[in-house]
CSV table of C-alpha atoms and ligand atoms in Angstrom, one decimal:
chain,number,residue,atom,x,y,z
A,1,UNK,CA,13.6,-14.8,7.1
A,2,UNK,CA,9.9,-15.2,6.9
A,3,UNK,CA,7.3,-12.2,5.9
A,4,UNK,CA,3.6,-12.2,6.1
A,5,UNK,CA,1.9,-9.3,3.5
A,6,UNK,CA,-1.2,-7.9,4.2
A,7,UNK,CA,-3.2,-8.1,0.9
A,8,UNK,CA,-7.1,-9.1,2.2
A,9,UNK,CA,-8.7,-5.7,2.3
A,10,UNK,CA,-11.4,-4.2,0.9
A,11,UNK,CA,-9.8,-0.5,-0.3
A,12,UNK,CA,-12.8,1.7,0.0
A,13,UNK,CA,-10.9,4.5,-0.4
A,14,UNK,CA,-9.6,3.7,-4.3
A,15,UNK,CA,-13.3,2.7,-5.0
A,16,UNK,CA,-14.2,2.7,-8.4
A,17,UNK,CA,-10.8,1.4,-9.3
A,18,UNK,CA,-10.8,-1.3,-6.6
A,19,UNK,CA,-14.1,-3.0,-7.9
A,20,UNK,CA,-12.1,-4.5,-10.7
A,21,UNK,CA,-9.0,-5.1,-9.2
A,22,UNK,CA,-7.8,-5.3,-5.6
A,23,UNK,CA,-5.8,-2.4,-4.6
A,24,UNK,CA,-2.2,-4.2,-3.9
A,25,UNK,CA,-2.8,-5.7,-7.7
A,26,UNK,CA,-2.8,-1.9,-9.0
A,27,UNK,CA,0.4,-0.9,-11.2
A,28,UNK,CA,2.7,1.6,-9.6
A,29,UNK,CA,5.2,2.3,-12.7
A,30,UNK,CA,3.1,-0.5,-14.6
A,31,UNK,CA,4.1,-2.9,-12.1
A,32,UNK,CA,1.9,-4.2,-9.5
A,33,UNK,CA,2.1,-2.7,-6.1
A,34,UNK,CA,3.0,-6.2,-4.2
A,35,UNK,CA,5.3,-6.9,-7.1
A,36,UNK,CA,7.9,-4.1,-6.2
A,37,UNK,CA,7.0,-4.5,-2.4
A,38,UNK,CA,8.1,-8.1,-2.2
A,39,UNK,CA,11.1,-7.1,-5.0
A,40,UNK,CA,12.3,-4.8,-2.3
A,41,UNK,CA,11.5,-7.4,0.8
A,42,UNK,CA,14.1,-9.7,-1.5
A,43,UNK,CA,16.6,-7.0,-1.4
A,44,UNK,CA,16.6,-6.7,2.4
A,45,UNK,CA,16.8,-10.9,3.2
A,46,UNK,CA,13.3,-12.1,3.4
A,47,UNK,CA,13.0,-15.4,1.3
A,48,UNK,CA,9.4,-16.5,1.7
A,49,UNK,CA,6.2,-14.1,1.9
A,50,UNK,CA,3.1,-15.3,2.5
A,51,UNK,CA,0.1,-13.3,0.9
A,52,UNK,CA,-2.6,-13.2,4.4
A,53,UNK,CA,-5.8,-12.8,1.6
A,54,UNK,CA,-9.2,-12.2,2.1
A,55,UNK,CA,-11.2,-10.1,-0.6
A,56,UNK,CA,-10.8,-11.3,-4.2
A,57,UNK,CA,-7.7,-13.8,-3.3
A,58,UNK,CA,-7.8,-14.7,-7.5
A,59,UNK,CA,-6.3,-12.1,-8.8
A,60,UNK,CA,-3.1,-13.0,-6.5
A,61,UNK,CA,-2.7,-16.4,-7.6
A,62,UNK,CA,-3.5,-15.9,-11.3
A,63,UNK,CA,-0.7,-13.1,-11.1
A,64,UNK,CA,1.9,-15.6,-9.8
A,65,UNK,CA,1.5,-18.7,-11.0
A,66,UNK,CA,5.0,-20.3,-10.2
A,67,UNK,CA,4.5,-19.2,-7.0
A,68,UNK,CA,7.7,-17.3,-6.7
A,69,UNK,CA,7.5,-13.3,-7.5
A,70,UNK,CA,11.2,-11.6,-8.0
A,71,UNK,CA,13.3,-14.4,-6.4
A,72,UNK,CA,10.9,-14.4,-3.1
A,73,UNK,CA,8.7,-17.7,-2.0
A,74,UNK,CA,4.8,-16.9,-1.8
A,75,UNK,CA,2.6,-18.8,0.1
A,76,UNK,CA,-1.0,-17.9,0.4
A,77,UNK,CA,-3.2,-17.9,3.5
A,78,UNK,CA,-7.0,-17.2,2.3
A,79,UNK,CA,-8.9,-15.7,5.3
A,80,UNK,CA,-12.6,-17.7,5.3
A,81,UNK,CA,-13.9,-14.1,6.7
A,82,UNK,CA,-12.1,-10.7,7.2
A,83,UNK,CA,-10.1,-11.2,10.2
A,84,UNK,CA,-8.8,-7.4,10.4
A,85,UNK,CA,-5.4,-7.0,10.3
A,86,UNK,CA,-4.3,-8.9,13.8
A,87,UNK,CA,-6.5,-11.7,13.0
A,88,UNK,CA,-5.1,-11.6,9.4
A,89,UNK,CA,-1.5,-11.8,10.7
A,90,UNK,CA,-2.2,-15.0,13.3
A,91,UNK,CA,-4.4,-16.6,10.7
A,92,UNK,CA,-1.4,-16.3,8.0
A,93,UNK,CA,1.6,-16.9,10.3
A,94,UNK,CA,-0.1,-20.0,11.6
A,95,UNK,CA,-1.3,-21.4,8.0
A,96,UNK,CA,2.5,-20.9,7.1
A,97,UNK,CA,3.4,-22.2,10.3
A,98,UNK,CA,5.9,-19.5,11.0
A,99,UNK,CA,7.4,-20.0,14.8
A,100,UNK,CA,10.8,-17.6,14.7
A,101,UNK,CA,11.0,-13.5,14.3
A,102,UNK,CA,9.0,-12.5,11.6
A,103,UNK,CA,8.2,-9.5,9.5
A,104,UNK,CA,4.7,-8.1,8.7
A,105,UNK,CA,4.0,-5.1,5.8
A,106,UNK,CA,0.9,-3.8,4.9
A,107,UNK,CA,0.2,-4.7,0.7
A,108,UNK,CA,-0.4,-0.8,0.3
A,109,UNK,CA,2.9,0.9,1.2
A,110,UNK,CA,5.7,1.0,-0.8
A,111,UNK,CA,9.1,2.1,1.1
A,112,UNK,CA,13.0,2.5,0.1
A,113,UNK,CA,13.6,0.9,3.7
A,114,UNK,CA,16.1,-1.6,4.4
A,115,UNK,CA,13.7,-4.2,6.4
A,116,UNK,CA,17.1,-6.0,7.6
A,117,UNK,CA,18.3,-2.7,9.4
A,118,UNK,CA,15.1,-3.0,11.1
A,119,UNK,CA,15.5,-6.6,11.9
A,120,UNK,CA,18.9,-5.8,13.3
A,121,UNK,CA,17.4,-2.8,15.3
A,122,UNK,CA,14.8,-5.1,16.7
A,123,UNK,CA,17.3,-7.6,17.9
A,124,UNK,CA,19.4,-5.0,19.5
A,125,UNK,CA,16.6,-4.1,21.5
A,126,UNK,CA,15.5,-7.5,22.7
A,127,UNK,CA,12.2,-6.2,21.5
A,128,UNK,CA,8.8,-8.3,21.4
A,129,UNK,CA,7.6,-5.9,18.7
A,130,UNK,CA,9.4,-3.3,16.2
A,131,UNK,CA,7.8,-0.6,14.2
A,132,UNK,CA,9.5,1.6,11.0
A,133,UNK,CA,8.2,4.9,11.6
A,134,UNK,CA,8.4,8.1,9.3
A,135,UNK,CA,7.7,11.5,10.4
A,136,UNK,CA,5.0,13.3,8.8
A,137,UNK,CA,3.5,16.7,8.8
A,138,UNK,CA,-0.3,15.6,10.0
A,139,UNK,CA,-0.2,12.9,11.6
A,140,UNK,CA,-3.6,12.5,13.0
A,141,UNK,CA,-4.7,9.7,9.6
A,142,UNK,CA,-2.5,7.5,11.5
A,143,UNK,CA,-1.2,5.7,14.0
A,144,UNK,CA,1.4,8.0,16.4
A,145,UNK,CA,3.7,7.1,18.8
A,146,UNK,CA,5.4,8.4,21.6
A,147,UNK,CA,9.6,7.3,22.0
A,148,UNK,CA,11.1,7.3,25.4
A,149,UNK,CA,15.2,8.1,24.7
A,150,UNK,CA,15.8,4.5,24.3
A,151,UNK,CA,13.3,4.2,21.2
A,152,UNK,CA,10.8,2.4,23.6
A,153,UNK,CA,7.5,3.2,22.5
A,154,UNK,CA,5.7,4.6,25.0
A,155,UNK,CA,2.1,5.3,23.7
A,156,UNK,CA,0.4,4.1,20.8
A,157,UNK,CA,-2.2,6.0,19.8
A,158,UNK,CA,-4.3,4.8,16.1
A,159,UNK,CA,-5.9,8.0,14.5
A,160,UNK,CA,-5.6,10.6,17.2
A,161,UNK,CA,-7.8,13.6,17.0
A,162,UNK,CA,-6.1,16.8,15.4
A,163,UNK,CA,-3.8,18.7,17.5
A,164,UNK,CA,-3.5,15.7,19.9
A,165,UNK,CA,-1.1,13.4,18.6
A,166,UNK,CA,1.6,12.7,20.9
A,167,UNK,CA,4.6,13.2,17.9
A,168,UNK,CA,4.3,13.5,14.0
A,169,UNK,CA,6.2,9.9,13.7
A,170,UNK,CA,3.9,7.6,12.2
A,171,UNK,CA,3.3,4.0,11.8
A,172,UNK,CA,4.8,3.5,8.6
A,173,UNK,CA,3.5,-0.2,8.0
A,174,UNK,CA,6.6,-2.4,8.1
A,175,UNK,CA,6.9,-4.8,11.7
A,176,UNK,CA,9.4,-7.0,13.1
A,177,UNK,CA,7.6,-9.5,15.2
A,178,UNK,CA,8.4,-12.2,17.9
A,179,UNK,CA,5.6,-15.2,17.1
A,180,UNK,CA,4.9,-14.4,21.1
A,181,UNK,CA,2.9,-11.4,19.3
A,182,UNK,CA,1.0,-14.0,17.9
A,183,UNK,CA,0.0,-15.8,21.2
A,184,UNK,CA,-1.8,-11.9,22.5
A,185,UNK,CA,-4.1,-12.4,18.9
A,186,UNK,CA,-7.3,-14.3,20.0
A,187,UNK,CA,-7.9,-17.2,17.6
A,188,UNK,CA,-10.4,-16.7,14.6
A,189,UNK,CA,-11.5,-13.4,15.8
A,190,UNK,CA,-11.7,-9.8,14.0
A,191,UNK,CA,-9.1,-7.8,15.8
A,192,UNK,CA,-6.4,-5.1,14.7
A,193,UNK,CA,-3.4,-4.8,15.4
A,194,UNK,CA,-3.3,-1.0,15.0
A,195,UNK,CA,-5.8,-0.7,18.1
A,196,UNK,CA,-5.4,-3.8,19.9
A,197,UNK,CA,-2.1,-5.5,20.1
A,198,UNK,CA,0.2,-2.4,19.6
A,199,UNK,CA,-1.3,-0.8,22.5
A,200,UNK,CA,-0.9,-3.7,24.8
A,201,UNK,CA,2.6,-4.4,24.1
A,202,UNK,CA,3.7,-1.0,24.7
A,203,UNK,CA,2.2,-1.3,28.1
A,204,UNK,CA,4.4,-4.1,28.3
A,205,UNK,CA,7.5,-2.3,27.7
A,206,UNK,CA,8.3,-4.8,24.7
A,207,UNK,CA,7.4,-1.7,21.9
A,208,UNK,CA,10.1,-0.3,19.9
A,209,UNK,CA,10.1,2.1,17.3
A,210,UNK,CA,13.0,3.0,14.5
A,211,UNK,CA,12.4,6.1,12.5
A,212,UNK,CA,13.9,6.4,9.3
A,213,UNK,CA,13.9,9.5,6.2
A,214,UNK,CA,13.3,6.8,3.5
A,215,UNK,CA,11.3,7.2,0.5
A,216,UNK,CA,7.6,5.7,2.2
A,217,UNK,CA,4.4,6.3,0.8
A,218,UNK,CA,0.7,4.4,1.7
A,219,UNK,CA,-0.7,4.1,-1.8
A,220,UNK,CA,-4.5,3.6,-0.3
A,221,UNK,CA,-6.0,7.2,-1.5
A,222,UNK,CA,-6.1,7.9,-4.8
A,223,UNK,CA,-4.1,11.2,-4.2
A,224,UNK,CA,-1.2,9.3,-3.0
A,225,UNK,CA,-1.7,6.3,-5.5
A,226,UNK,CA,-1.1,8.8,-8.2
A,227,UNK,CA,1.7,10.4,-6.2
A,228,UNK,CA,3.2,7.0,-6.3
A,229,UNK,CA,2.9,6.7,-9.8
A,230,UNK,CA,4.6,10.1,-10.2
A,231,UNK,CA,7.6,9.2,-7.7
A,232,UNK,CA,8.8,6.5,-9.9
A,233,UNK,CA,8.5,8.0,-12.8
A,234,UNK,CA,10.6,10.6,-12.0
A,235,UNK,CA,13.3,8.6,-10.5
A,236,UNK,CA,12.7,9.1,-6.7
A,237,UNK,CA,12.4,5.4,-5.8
A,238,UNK,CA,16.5,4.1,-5.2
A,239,UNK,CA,15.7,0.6,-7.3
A,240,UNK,CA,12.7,1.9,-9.2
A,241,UNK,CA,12.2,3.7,-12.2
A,242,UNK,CA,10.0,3.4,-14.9
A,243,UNK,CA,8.7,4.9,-18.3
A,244,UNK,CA,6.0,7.2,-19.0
A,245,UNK,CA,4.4,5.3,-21.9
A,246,UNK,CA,3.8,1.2,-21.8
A,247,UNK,CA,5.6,-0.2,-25.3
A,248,UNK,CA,2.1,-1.7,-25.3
A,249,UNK,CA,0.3,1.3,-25.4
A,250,UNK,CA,-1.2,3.7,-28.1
A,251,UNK,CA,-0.5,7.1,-28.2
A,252,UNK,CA,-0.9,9.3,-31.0
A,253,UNK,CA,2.0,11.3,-32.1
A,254,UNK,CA,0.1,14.8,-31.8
A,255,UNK,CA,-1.5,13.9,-28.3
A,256,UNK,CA,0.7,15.3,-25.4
A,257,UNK,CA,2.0,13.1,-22.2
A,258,UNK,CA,3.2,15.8,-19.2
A,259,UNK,CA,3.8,13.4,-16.1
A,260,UNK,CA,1.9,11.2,-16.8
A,261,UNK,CA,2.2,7.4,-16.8
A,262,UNK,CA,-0.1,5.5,-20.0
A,263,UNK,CA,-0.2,1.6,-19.0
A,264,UNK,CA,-0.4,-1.2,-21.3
A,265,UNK,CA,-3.0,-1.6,-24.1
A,266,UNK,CA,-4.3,2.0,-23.0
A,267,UNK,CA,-4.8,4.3,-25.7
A,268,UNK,CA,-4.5,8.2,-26.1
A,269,UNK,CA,-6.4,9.9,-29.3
A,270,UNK,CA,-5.1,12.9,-31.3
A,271,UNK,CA,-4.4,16.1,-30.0
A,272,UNK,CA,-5.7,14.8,-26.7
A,273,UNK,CA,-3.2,16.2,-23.3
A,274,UNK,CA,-2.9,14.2,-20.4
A,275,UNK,CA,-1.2,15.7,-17.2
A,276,UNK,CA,-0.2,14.3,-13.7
A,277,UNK,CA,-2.5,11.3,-14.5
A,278,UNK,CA,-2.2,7.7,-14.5
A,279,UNK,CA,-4.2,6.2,-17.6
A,280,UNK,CA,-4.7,2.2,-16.6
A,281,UNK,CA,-4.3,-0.7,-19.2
A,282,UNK,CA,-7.2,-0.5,-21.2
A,283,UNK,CA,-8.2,2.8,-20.6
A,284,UNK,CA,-9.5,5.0,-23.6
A,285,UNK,CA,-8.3,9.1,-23.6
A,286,UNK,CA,-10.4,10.7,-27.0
A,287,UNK,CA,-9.2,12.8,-29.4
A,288,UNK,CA,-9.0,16.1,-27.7
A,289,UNK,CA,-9.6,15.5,-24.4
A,290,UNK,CA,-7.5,16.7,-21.7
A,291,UNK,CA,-6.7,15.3,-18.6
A,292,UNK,CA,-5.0,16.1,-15.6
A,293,UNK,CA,-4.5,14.8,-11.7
A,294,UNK,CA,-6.8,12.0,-12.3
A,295,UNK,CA,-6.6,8.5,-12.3
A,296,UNK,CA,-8.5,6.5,-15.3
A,297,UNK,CA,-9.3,2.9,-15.8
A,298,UNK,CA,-12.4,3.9,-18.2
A,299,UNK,CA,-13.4,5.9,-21.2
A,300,UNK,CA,-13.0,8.7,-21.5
A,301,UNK,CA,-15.0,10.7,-24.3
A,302,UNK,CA,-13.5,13.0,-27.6
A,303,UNK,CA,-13.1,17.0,-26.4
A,304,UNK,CA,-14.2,16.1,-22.3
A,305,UNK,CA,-12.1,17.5,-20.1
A,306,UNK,CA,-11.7,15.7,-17.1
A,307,UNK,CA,-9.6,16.8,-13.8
A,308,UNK,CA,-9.0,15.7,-10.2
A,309,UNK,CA,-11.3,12.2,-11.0
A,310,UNK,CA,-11.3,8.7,-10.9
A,311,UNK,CA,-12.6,6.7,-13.0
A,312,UNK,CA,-13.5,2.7,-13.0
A,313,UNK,CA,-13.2,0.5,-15.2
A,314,UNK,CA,-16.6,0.8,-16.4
A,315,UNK,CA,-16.6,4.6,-16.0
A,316,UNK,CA,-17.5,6.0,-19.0
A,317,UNK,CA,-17.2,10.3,-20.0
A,318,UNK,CA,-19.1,11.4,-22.6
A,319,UNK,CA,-17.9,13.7,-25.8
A,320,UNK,CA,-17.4,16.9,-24.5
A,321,UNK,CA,-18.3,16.7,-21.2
A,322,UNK,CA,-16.5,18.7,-17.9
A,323,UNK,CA,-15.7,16.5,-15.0
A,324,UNK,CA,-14.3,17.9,-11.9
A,325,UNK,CA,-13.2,16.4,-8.6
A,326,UNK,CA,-15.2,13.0,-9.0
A,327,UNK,CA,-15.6,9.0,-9.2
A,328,UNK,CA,-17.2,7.5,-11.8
A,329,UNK,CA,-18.8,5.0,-11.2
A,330,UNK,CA,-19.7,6.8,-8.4
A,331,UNK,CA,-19.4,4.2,-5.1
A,332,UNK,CA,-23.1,3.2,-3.2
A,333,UNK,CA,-22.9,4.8,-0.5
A,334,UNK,CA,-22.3,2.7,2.8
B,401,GTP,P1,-9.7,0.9,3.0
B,401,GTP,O1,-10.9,0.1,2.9
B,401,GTP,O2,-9.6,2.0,2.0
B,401,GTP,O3,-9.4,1.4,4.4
B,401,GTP,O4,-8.4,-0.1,2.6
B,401,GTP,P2,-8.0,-1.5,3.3
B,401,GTP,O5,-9.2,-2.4,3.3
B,401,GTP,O6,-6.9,-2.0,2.5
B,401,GTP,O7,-7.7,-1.1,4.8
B,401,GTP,P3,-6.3,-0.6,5.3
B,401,GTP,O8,-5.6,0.2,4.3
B,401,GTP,O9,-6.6,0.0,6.7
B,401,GTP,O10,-5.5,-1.9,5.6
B,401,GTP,C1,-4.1,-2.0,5.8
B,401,GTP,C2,-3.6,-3.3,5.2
B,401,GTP,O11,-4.2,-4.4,5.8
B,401,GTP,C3,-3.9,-3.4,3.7
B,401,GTP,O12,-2.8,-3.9,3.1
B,401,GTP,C4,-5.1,-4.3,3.7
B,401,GTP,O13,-5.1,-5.1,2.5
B,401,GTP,C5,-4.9,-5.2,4.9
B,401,GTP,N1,-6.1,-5.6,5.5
B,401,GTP,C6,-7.1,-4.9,6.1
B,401,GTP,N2,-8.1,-5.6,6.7
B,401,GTP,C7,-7.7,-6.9,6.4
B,401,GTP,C8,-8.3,-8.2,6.7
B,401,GTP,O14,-9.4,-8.3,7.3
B,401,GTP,N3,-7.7,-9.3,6.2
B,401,GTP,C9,-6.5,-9.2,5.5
B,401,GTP,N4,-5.9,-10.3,5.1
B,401,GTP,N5,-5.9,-8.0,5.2
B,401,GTP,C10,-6.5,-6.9,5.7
């Protein structure tokens, strides 16, 4: 079976660190995010994935350049303008000429489901459209549905406001598709699924929904992307696990690593403590620094003490100085 990965956004919300590097290309256990989502896509029968890229399609190829990433077939569809993410799904499925039941997953979530259970769900259900959901406590940052008792969706509402979302189960970011879904996407037009298409095939009945308890998580804030981080590290993910310090890193033997992940070619000075933090290849931690809950791509300075930041890869902290609950470099605003 075929699957088409969203990967062609821009991913304002991990500005700085998506400047450098678009955000499904950021290490999750220092392995790139689409890397262990099309690992796991392997794992559940999908053979061939095709990449639907927009913004910064280079990094992609580079990455791959057999053109095969763990045993799965990638094809790449580059968008000539952002097509949004139903635009981005008929531009893709059409480039890869893809004309049977399909899958769709957005490049930012990484899940423990089984997409073939979903596939099987879907087919049970003669469904025109499937969604994985996961139950969350707040669920008004996404997109909620209403189940009748047959797991028909009934409503589909993207982003209700608080205290008026119809269920706490959640669009988790993993489809099943008939390429009829394709045929409701206007051609070369900016359109979204999420608020578009969803919503009219529920009113056709042809919506289904299959909630599941599996480990799911949508890396696109930077409090969740270093929750990700975390998760594999300690052993959460069912095929994933990683260590806390890269081979290819350097870390002094009197600095101190507490949860934290150090990537490739990123270096940690003496007597420096870094805490619930996720130091990127090439980063710089100096000799006595300490930081926690962040996420660094930059420098960061001798003796600063740095918490609850991210930081670019051309962020740079100075010696000694206090950083608290910030970006550097800090994005233009829009
Ligand atoms: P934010 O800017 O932080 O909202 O991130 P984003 O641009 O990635 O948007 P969002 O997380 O809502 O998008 C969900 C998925 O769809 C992500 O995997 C994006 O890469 C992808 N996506 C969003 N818009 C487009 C688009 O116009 N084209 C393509 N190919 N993918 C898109």
């Amino acid at each position: 079976m075929r699957a088409v990965v969203l990967v062609g956004g821009f991913g304002t919300r991990l500005l700085p660190l998506t400047l450098s590097i678009p955000k499904p290309m950021l290490p999750v256990g220092h392995v790139p995010i689409i890397e262990r989502l099309v690992a796991q896509l392997g794992r559940g029968g999908i053979s061939d994935v095709t990449l639907a890229l927009g913004f910064k399609p280079e990094p992609f190829v580079e990455a791959f350049p057999s053109g095969e990433c763990g045993g799965v077939a990638l094809h790449y569809a580059v968008e000539p303008q952002p097509l949004d993410t139903a635009g981005a799904i008929r531009f893709a499925a059409t480039a890869s000429g893809i004309d049977e039941t399909f899958v769709v997953v957005n490049g930012d979530v990484l899940t423990d489901l089984d997409v073939a259970q979903l596939v099987r769900f879907h087919r049970d259900r003669g469904a025109e459209a499937t969604l994985h959901l996961i139950a969350v406590p707040d669920p008004s940052a996404f997109g909620v549905v209403a189940l009748d008792g047959e797991d028909r969706v009934e409503r589909f509402v993207e982003k209700p406001a608080p205290g008026t979302a119809p269920s706490n189960l959640v669009n988790a970011g993993t489809y099943v598709l008939e390429p009829s879904v394709l045929r409701r996407i206007p051609g070369d037009e900016k359109i979204s699924i999420e608020r578009a298409t969803f919503p009219a095939i529920a009113d056709g009945r042809g919506l289904f929904g299959l909630a599941t308890d599996d480990y799911w998580i949508d890396t696109g804030q930077p409090e969740f992307y270093l929750q990700a981080n975390l998760d594999v590290l300690a052993g959460l993910r069912r095929n994933d696990r990683c260590q806390a310090v890269h081979p290819d890193a350097n870390v002094d033997g009197t600095a101190t690593i507490e949860n934290a992940l150090i990537g490739p070619g990123a270096t940690v000075g003496a007597g420096a403590v870094v805490r619930r933090t996720v130091v990127l290849s090439g980063a710089a931690i100096g000799e006595g620094a300490a930081v926690t809950d962040s996420v660094i791509m930059g420098q960061v300075g001798p003796n600063a003490s740095v918490h609850d930041c991210v930081i670019g890869a051309t962020g740079v902290i100075g010696s000694g100085e206090h950083l608290h609950h910030q970006r550097r470099p800090q994005p233009a605003p829009k």
